[in-house]
Amino acid sequence: MQEPDIIIIGGGPSGLSTALHLARDFPYLLPHILILEKARYPRPKVCAGGLVIDAEIILQRLGLDVSEVPHVDTDNIHFEFEARGLKIRVPHRHALRVIRRDEFDNWLAGKAQSRGIEIREGVTVRKITPQADNVRIETDQQIFCARVVVGADGSNGITRRSVFPNAPMHTARVLEVLTPATKATGAGQGREGAYFDFFPVRTNIAGYVWDFPTQVHGEPMRCWGIYDTNILANEKRPHLKAPLAREMSRFGYDLEDYEIKGYPIRWFSPHNQMSVRRVLLVGDAAGADPFLGEGISIALGYGALAALEIGEAFQRNRFCFAGYRRRVLKSALGQVLIARWFVAHVIYWFKWRWFQILIWRMLKPLVVLLAWIFILNWGKRMPSRP
């Protein structure tokens, strides 16, 4: 391969989506794309793995069938406060498809390679330096010079740290646990669907506890976790494990019996910087959903927008990317991210018990309608071709 014109740093959903959209919409650029991935597939990845309908829509437009990936489907999503609330169903289909990220990313990388996209695994990027005519990428193996770099390397990736070293961070904290689907004693049986309970908000943990079905190597499991946006970080809060342990104990699970994994999520703000000359960010590097921390569909959507920005830049031979942030904010993805950013600040700031009961129990029809209009089903409104 000649010196690549486009280097994508990170082989997760956002980086692979960018490459796949470039290959589809600007096929003449295909020989000039290189993805650098620091790990090797299938690489472990801590992630709850929920795929909403918008992720599937974007993948379908790429000609991909995610049902090829091992998964568990659930027909109901429950949004609750103190174990009572509303239920969302999607007509004539599952509401949530749950995958394991190591399997999903490995599958998506295989699809990219089958379409001629080069991926180099086991390459660690050390430094990124934008220059007048190119971008210098220093790795543990060699130095590259590319015309464009896409930072798809996550919440704390080297790309963002190199180009925006002093930018403010909006970072959520997450804990995740996998358990058997049911206890041997029978506790937990009958628990079906995906559950999100916002009871931790009352204790200044600005988020929720989740529980939904998954599988590991074909074995039925439950994925539990807790998400905290850190919007209330200046308030007195319990340890993040406490609400999760409380919820799990209701179904006979002792949190201390299981491995706990934690990770940060950098979330979207309308004020986030997303590009400099010759470098743009996608996925968690640009900002995930602030309200629920949902990242996979968001990452795939960023890839579609980044590909348009890059393709048009090559057509014009101008690589300032000054309009990339505006493109994101005006898109269906950007509008839903702005809506979720606003919702997060309302739901988590107004933490009174009566307010949470009002939202999740008493205003159910209105909440479901607003969610369907402003938060869900945005994938259909994304541009499918340039």
Tab-separated table of C-alpha atoms in Angstrom:
chain	number	residue	atom	x	y	z
A	1	MET	CA	0.000	0.000	0.000
A	2	GLN	CA	1.261	3.476	-0.819
A	3	GLU	CA	1.339	6.148	1.867
A	4	PRO	CA	-2.338	6.387	2.947
A	5	ASP	CA	-4.240	9.621	2.435
A	6	ILE	CA	-6.783	8.856	5.181
A	7	ILE	CA	-5.726	7.291	8.475
A	8	ILE	CA	-8.445	6.289	10.919
A	9	ILE	CA	-7.168	5.815	14.448
A	10	GLY	CA	-9.281	3.205	16.194
A	11	GLY	CA	-11.069	0.171	14.791
A	12	GLY	CA	-14.306	0.376	16.788
A	13	PRO	CA	-17.789	1.178	15.450
A	14	SER	CA	-17.099	4.843	14.679
A	15	GLY	CA	-13.849	4.234	12.822
A	16	LEU	CA	-15.184	1.230	10.911
A	17	SER	CA	-18.377	3.122	10.070
A	18	THR	CA	-16.338	6.020	8.687
A	19	ALA	CA	-14.327	3.661	6.502
A	20	LEU	CA	-17.372	1.702	5.295
A	21	HIS	CA	-19.262	4.877	4.385
A	22	LEU	CA	-16.229	6.236	2.549
A	23	ALA	CA	-15.890	2.978	0.633
A	24	ARG	CA	-19.561	3.063	-0.347
A	25	ASP	CA	-19.979	6.758	-1.150
A	26	PHE	CA	-16.494	7.658	-2.431
A	27	PRO	CA	-15.101	4.369	-3.766
A	28	TYR	CA	-12.122	6.038	-5.443
A	29	LEU	CA	-10.805	6.752	-1.940
A	30	LEU	CA	-10.904	3.087	-0.895
A	31	PRO	CA	-7.252	2.308	-1.754
A	32	HIS	CA	-6.144	5.299	0.302
A	33	ILE	CA	-7.778	4.357	3.637
A	34	LEU	CA	-5.885	2.784	6.530
A	35	ILE	CA	-7.275	1.915	9.967
A	36	LEU	CA	-4.828	1.638	12.863
A	37	GLU	CA	-6.079	-0.477	15.788
A	38	LYS	CA	-3.955	-0.846	18.906
A	39	ALA	CA	-5.426	-4.236	19.903
A	40	ARG	CA	-6.140	-7.398	17.933
A	41	TYR	CA	-9.592	-8.687	17.046
A	42	PRO	CA	-11.592	-10.026	18.712
A	43	ARG	CA	-10.435	-7.624	21.417
A	44	PRO	CA	-12.076	-7.389	24.847
A	45	LYS	CA	-14.271	-4.315	25.170
A	46	VAL	CA	-16.267	-3.339	28.242
A	47	CYS	CA	-19.619	-2.162	26.908
A	48	ALA	CA	-23.214	-3.074	27.721
A	49	GLY	CA	-23.770	-3.754	24.014
A	50	GLY	CA	-27.304	-2.480	23.433
A	51	LEU	CA	-28.185	-1.860	19.777
A	52	VAL	CA	-31.213	0.370	19.229
A	53	ILE	CA	-33.154	0.477	15.972
A	54	ASP	CA	-31.084	3.399	14.637
A	55	ALA	CA	-27.889	1.310	14.693
A	56	GLU	CA	-29.583	-1.401	12.671
A	57	ILE	CA	-30.916	1.128	10.144
A	58	ILE	CA	-27.426	2.536	9.512
A	59	LEU	CA	-25.949	-0.939	9.159
A	60	GLN	CA	-28.730	-2.017	6.782
A	61	ARG	CA	-27.977	0.984	4.556
A	62	LEU	CA	-24.420	-0.294	4.370
A	63	GLY	CA	-25.759	-3.663	3.247
A	64	LEU	CA	-24.946	-5.338	6.570
A	65	ASP	CA	-27.117	-7.712	8.575
A	66	VAL	CA	-26.247	-7.478	12.260
A	67	SER	CA	-28.317	-10.594	13.007
A	68	GLU	CA	-25.186	-12.478	11.894
A	69	VAL	CA	-23.639	-11.469	15.245
A	70	PRO	CA	-24.596	-13.556	18.322
A	71	HIS	CA	-27.280	-11.567	20.116
A	72	VAL	CA	-30.256	-11.496	22.451
A	73	ASP	CA	-33.383	-9.570	21.505
A	74	THR	CA	-35.839	-8.060	23.941
A	75	ASP	CA	-39.304	-6.782	23.067
A	76	ASN	CA	-39.686	-4.350	25.977
A	77	ILE	CA	-37.626	-1.506	27.414
A	78	HIS	CA	-38.726	-0.379	30.863
A	79	PHE	CA	-37.901	3.134	32.113
A	80	GLU	CA	-38.679	3.245	35.811
A	81	PHE	CA	-38.277	5.111	39.050
A	82	GLU	CA	-38.159	2.887	42.130
A	83	ALA	CA	-39.327	-0.174	40.141
A	84	ARG	CA	-42.385	1.451	38.553
A	85	GLY	CA	-42.704	3.378	35.317
A	86	LEU	CA	-43.280	3.123	31.600
A	87	LYS	CA	-42.664	0.450	28.984
A	88	ILE	CA	-41.602	1.060	25.382
A	89	ARG	CA	-42.255	-1.363	22.550
A	90	VAL	CA	-41.397	-0.992	18.887
A	91	PRO	CA	-44.212	-2.166	16.578
A	92	HIS	CA	-43.521	-5.437	14.738
A	93	ARG	CA	-39.929	-5.831	15.929
A	94	HIS	CA	-37.666	-6.104	18.942
A	95	ALA	CA	-37.029	-2.978	20.983
A	96	LEU	CA	-33.375	-3.704	21.805
A	97	ARG	CA	-30.784	-6.088	20.399
A	98	VAL	CA	-27.913	-6.893	22.747
A	99	ILE	CA	-24.509	-7.981	21.421
A	100	ARG	CA	-21.062	-8.455	22.926
A	101	ARG	CA	-18.674	-5.797	21.692
A	102	ASP	CA	-15.772	-8.167	21.039
A	103	GLU	CA	-18.006	-10.171	18.679
A	104	PHE	CA	-19.654	-7.132	17.092
A	105	ASP	CA	-16.430	-5.227	16.432
A	106	ASN	CA	-14.733	-8.349	15.070
A	107	TRP	CA	-17.689	-8.918	12.708
A	108	LEU	CA	-17.730	-5.291	11.545
A	109	ALA	CA	-13.959	-5.283	11.007
A	110	GLY	CA	-14.308	-8.443	8.920
A	111	LYS	CA	-16.943	-6.775	6.766
A	112	ALA	CA	-14.662	-3.768	6.270
A	113	GLN	CA	-11.736	-5.973	5.245
A	114	SER	CA	-13.933	-7.955	2.854
A	115	ARG	CA	-14.662	-4.654	1.069
A	116	GLY	CA	-10.991	-3.874	0.629
A	117	ILE	CA	-10.354	-1.663	3.679
A	118	GLU	CA	-6.935	-2.216	5.208
A	119	ILE	CA	-6.739	-2.609	8.994
A	120	ARG	CA	-3.419	-2.882	10.810
A	121	GLU	CA	-3.802	-4.399	14.254
A	122	GLY	CA	-1.420	-4.109	17.177
A	123	VAL	CA	-0.335	-0.564	16.280
A	124	THR	CA	-0.204	1.996	19.084
A	125	VAL	CA	-0.314	5.660	18.099
A	126	ARG	CA	2.003	7.785	20.227
A	127	LYS	CA	1.524	11.299	18.868
A	128	ILE	CA	-0.460	13.217	16.268
A	129	THR	CA	0.758	16.511	14.861
A	130	PRO	CA	-1.330	18.455	12.312
A	131	GLN	CA	0.860	20.292	9.821
A	132	ALA	CA	0.160	22.622	6.914
A	133	ASP	CA	0.073	19.948	4.207
A	134	ASN	CA	-0.456	16.749	6.174
A	135	VAL	CA	-0.752	15.142	9.595
A	136	ARG	CA	2.204	13.376	11.177
A	137	ILE	CA	1.252	10.178	13.043
A	138	GLU	CA	3.940	8.633	15.226
A	139	THR	CA	3.328	5.002	16.212
A	140	ASP	CA	5.277	2.331	18.041
A	141	GLN	CA	6.194	0.825	14.651
A	142	GLN	CA	6.638	3.639	12.151
A	143	ILE	CA	5.764	7.224	11.265
A	144	PHE	CA	2.969	8.019	8.816
A	145	CYS	CA	2.050	11.243	7.057
A	146	ALA	CA	-1.579	11.436	5.923
A	147	ARG	CA	-3.703	14.121	4.359
A	148	VAL	CA	-6.560	13.410	6.795
A	149	VAL	CA	-6.768	11.789	10.228
A	150	VAL	CA	-9.976	10.546	11.856
A	151	GLY	CA	-9.850	10.248	15.631
A	152	ALA	CA	-12.003	7.207	16.433
A	153	ASP	CA	-10.020	6.183	19.480
A	154	GLY	CA	-12.546	6.721	22.240
A	155	SER	CA	-13.158	8.921	25.247
A	156	ASN	CA	-9.534	9.281	26.284
A	157	GLY	CA	-7.848	8.673	22.941
A	158	ILE	CA	-4.574	10.160	21.787
A	159	THR	CA	-6.208	12.087	18.936
A	160	ARG	CA	-8.310	14.342	21.144
A	161	ARG	CA	-5.479	14.768	23.621
A	162	SER	CA	-3.098	15.762	20.827
A	163	VAL	CA	-5.310	18.320	19.079
A	164	PHE	CA	-7.346	19.628	22.047
A	165	PRO	CA	-5.005	19.257	25.045
A	166	ASN	CA	-6.807	21.863	27.153
A	167	ALA	CA	-10.408	21.245	26.110
A	168	PRO	CA	-12.945	20.748	28.934
A	169	MET	CA	-14.072	17.175	29.555
A	170	HIS	CA	-17.619	15.997	30.254
A	171	THR	CA	-17.074	12.434	31.376
A	172	ALA	CA	-19.521	9.953	32.848
A	173	ARG	CA	-18.488	7.000	35.003
A	174	VAL	CA	-19.840	3.498	34.482
A	175	LEU	CA	-19.697	0.165	36.297
A	176	GLU	CA	-20.761	-3.085	34.635
A	177	VAL	CA	-21.316	-6.645	35.891
A	178	LEU	CA	-22.249	-9.909	34.176
A	179	THR	CA	-24.225	-12.550	36.061
A	180	PRO	CA	-25.992	-15.804	35.191
A	181	ALA	CA	-29.460	-15.259	33.756
A	182	THR	CA	-31.048	-16.776	36.874
A	183	LYS	CA	-29.887	-17.802	40.315
A	184	ALA	CA	-29.809	-21.453	41.186
A	185	THR	CA	-32.275	-20.670	43.967
A	186	GLY	CA	-34.767	-19.355	41.413
A	187	ALA	CA	-34.303	-15.730	42.399
A	188	GLY	CA	-34.569	-13.415	39.425
A	189	GLN	CA	-36.709	-15.745	37.378
A	190	GLY	CA	-39.450	-14.029	35.394
A	191	ARG	CA	-37.347	-10.885	34.869
A	192	GLU	CA	-37.733	-10.216	31.163
A	193	GLY	CA	-36.895	-7.221	29.031
A	194	ALA	CA	-34.450	-4.378	29.534
A	195	TYR	CA	-34.760	-2.206	32.645
A	196	PHE	CA	-33.486	1.276	33.393
A	197	ASP	CA	-34.285	2.562	36.885
A	198	PHE	CA	-33.522	6.181	37.776
A	199	PHE	CA	-33.794	5.810	41.557
A	200	PRO	CA	-30.085	6.758	42.105
A	201	VAL	CA	-30.877	10.355	41.066
A	202	ARG	CA	-32.255	11.046	44.540
A	203	THR	CA	-28.781	10.377	45.985
A	204	ASN	CA	-27.030	12.766	43.536
A	205	ILE	CA	-25.936	10.012	41.168
A	206	ALA	CA	-27.121	11.590	37.936
A	207	GLY	CA	-27.987	8.441	36.048
A	208	TYR	CA	-29.588	5.057	36.421
A	209	VAL	CA	-29.109	1.366	37.136
A	210	TRP	CA	-29.670	-1.007	34.213
A	211	ASP	CA	-30.384	-4.699	33.835
A	212	PHE	CA	-30.974	-6.530	30.581
A	213	PRO	CA	-30.401	-9.928	28.979
A	214	THR	CA	-27.246	-10.829	27.101
A	215	GLN	CA	-25.222	-13.891	26.205
A	216	VAL	CA	-21.595	-14.949	26.485
A	217	HIS	CA	-20.505	-17.720	24.114
A	218	GLY	CA	-24.145	-18.727	23.765
A	219	GLU	CA	-24.766	-18.914	27.506
A	220	PRO	CA	-27.720	-16.767	28.715
A	221	MET	CA	-26.547	-14.009	31.060
A	222	ARG	CA	-27.771	-10.743	32.546
A	223	CYS	CA	-25.847	-7.504	32.139
A	224	TRP	CA	-26.134	-5.140	35.123
A	225	GLY	CA	-24.613	-1.730	35.501
A	226	ILE	CA	-24.826	1.823	36.731
A	227	TYR	CA	-24.316	5.019	34.744
A	228	ASP	CA	-23.544	8.428	36.265
A	229	THR	CA	-23.136	11.503	34.068
A	230	ASN	CA	-21.286	13.296	36.879
A	231	ILE	CA	-23.592	16.289	36.367
A	232	LEU	CA	-24.053	16.322	40.168
A	233	ALA	CA	-20.397	15.658	40.951
A	234	ASN	CA	-20.196	18.611	43.343
A	235	GLU	CA	-22.917	17.144	45.563
A	236	LYS	CA	-22.456	14.548	48.291
A	237	ARG	CA	-22.899	11.097	46.740
A	238	PRO	CA	-22.670	7.465	47.850
A	239	HIS	CA	-20.123	5.123	46.340
A	240	LEU	CA	-21.158	4.215	42.819
A	241	LYS	CA	-21.424	0.539	43.747
A	242	ALA	CA	-24.077	1.114	46.424
A	243	PRO	CA	-27.188	1.599	44.214
A	244	LEU	CA	-26.083	-1.201	41.897
A	245	ALA	CA	-25.638	-3.584	44.819
A	246	ARG	CA	-29.067	-2.597	46.132
A	247	GLU	CA	-30.800	-3.328	42.830
A	248	MET	CA	-29.031	-6.637	42.295
A	249	SER	CA	-29.854	-7.794	45.811
A	250	ARG	CA	-33.590	-7.465	45.038
A	251	PHE	CA	-33.135	-10.428	42.688
A	252	GLY	CA	-30.848	-12.513	44.843
A	253	TYR	CA	-27.488	-11.406	43.434
A	254	ASP	CA	-24.593	-10.243	45.621
A	255	LEU	CA	-22.491	-7.706	43.745
A	256	GLU	CA	-19.375	-8.813	45.610
A	257	ASP	CA	-19.643	-12.262	44.015
A	258	TYR	CA	-18.982	-10.911	40.531
A	259	GLU	CA	-16.246	-9.099	38.644
A	260	ILE	CA	-16.902	-5.379	38.392
A	261	LYS	CA	-15.563	-3.462	35.412
A	262	GLY	CA	-15.507	0.306	35.091
A	263	TYR	CA	-14.947	2.695	32.233
A	264	PRO	CA	-15.437	6.394	31.356
A	265	ILE	CA	-17.747	7.772	28.671
A	266	ARG	CA	-17.029	11.211	27.263
A	267	TRP	CA	-20.424	12.672	26.482
A	268	PHE	CA	-21.639	15.127	23.923
A	269	SER	CA	-22.107	18.828	24.542
A	270	PRO	CA	-23.199	21.298	21.835
A	271	HIS	CA	-20.017	23.184	22.669
A	272	ASN	CA	-17.616	20.272	22.063
A	273	GLN	CA	-14.809	20.889	19.599
A	274	MET	CA	-14.811	18.227	16.893
A	275	SER	CA	-12.156	19.140	14.343
A	276	VAL	CA	-9.045	21.071	13.480
A	277	ARG	CA	-7.366	21.395	10.123
A	278	ARG	CA	-6.990	17.898	8.599
A	279	VAL	CA	-8.243	16.129	11.754
A	280	LEU	CA	-11.783	15.324	12.815
A	281	LEU	CA	-13.264	13.301	15.661
A	282	VAL	CA	-15.966	10.643	15.650
A	283	GLY	CA	-17.682	8.431	18.217
A	284	ASP	CA	-16.867	8.854	21.886
A	285	ALA	CA	-13.949	11.115	20.966
A	286	ALA	CA	-16.530	13.609	19.691
A	287	GLY	CA	-19.131	12.798	22.365
A	288	ALA	CA	-21.606	10.019	23.189
A	289	ASP	CA	-25.231	10.337	24.308
A	290	PRO	CA	-25.254	12.278	27.614
A	291	PHE	CA	-28.640	11.029	28.815
A	292	LEU	CA	-28.205	7.258	28.667
A	293	GLY	CA	-24.553	6.930	27.662
A	294	GLU	CA	-25.625	5.065	24.525
A	295	GLY	CA	-22.739	4.915	22.125
A	296	ILE	CA	-22.921	2.319	19.352
A	297	SER	CA	-25.636	3.851	17.165
A	298	ILE	CA	-24.169	7.296	17.846
A	299	ALA	CA	-20.743	6.078	16.733
A	300	LEU	CA	-22.149	4.616	13.521
A	301	GLY	CA	-23.932	7.900	12.822
A	302	TYR	CA	-20.768	9.945	13.310
A	303	GLY	CA	-19.067	7.687	10.768
A	304	ALA	CA	-21.666	8.499	8.116
A	305	LEU	CA	-21.247	12.251	8.653
A	306	ALA	CA	-17.457	12.120	8.802
A	307	ALA	CA	-17.345	10.227	5.505
A	308	LEU	CA	-19.393	12.948	3.799
A	309	GLU	CA	-17.133	15.646	5.234
A	310	ILE	CA	-13.976	13.836	4.096
A	311	GLY	CA	-15.297	12.947	0.642
A	312	GLU	CA	-16.331	16.521	-0.046
A	313	ALA	CA	-12.979	17.760	1.245
A	314	PHE	CA	-11.151	15.628	-1.330
A	315	GLN	CA	-13.477	16.843	-4.077
A	316	ARG	CA	-12.685	20.476	-3.172
A	317	ASN	CA	-9.074	19.782	-2.170
A	318	ARG	CA	-9.713	21.753	1.030
A	319	PHE	CA	-9.145	20.097	4.384
A	320	CYS	CA	-9.877	22.724	7.020
A	321	PHE	CA	-13.014	20.842	8.231
A	322	ALA	CA	-14.373	24.117	9.593
A	323	GLY	CA	-17.915	23.043	8.757
A	324	TYR	CA	-17.787	19.573	10.347
A	325	ARG	CA	-19.209	20.596	13.716
A	326	ARG	CA	-22.007	22.491	11.986
A	327	ARG	CA	-22.736	19.444	9.817
A	328	VAL	CA	-23.003	17.258	12.914
A	329	LEU	CA	-25.228	19.675	14.847
A	330	LYS	CA	-27.616	20.172	11.909
A	331	SER	CA	-27.925	16.450	11.175
A	332	ALA	CA	-30.531	14.068	12.593
A	333	LEU	CA	-27.766	12.687	14.810
A	334	GLY	CA	-26.829	16.143	16.069
A	335	GLN	CA	-30.439	17.063	16.768
A	336	VAL	CA	-30.981	13.922	18.820
A	337	LEU	CA	-27.740	14.506	20.723
A	338	ILE	CA	-28.804	18.064	21.529
A	339	ALA	CA	-32.207	16.752	22.664
A	340	ARG	CA	-30.590	14.120	24.889
A	341	TRP	CA	-28.163	16.700	26.290
A	342	PHE	CA	-31.127	18.897	27.228
A	343	VAL	CA	-33.097	15.972	28.674
A	344	ALA	CA	-30.108	14.894	30.760
A	345	HIS	CA	-29.839	18.306	32.348
A	346	VAL	CA	-33.564	18.344	33.154
A	347	ILE	CA	-33.954	14.779	34.407
A	348	TYR	CA	-30.785	14.784	36.480
A	349	TRP	CA	-30.852	18.321	37.831
A	350	PHE	CA	-34.472	18.112	39.059
A	351	LYS	CA	-33.831	15.166	41.317
A	352	TRP	CA	-36.848	15.516	43.611
A	353	ARG	CA	-38.789	12.303	44.137
A	354	TRP	CA	-42.102	13.882	43.071
A	355	PHE	CA	-40.561	15.074	39.812
A	356	GLN	CA	-39.145	11.660	38.942
A	357	ILE	CA	-42.505	10.037	39.726
A	358	LEU	CA	-44.214	12.632	37.502
A	359	ILE	CA	-41.892	11.887	34.576
A	360	TRP	CA	-41.686	8.112	34.713
A	361	ARG	CA	-45.142	7.204	36.010
A	362	MET	CA	-47.748	9.930	35.554
A	363	LEU	CA	-46.755	11.428	32.178
A	364	LYS	CA	-46.132	8.124	30.435
A	365	PRO	CA	-48.029	8.775	27.165
A	366	LEU	CA	-46.456	12.207	26.734
A	367	VAL	CA	-42.961	10.944	27.534
A	368	VAL	CA	-43.262	8.068	25.061
A	369	LEU	CA	-44.498	10.435	22.332
A	370	LEU	CA	-41.711	12.955	22.911
A	371	ALA	CA	-39.108	10.179	23.017
A	372	TRP	CA	-40.333	8.768	19.709
A	373	ILE	CA	-40.276	12.189	18.025
A	374	PHE	CA	-37.126	13.760	19.447
A	375	ILE	CA	-34.895	10.958	20.754
A	376	LEU	CA	-35.565	7.711	18.877
A	377	ASN	CA	-35.886	6.720	15.212
A	378	TRP	CA	-33.360	9.271	13.948
A	379	GLY	CA	-31.422	6.802	11.785
A	380	LYS	CA	-34.025	7.057	9.005
A	381	ARG	CA	-33.373	10.806	8.739
A	382	MET	CA	-29.634	10.477	8.249
A	383	PRO	CA	-28.251	11.123	4.748
A	384	SER	CA	-27.872	7.792	2.969
A	385	ARG	CA	-25.832	9.035	0.003
A	386	PRO	CA	-23.887	12.227	-0.835
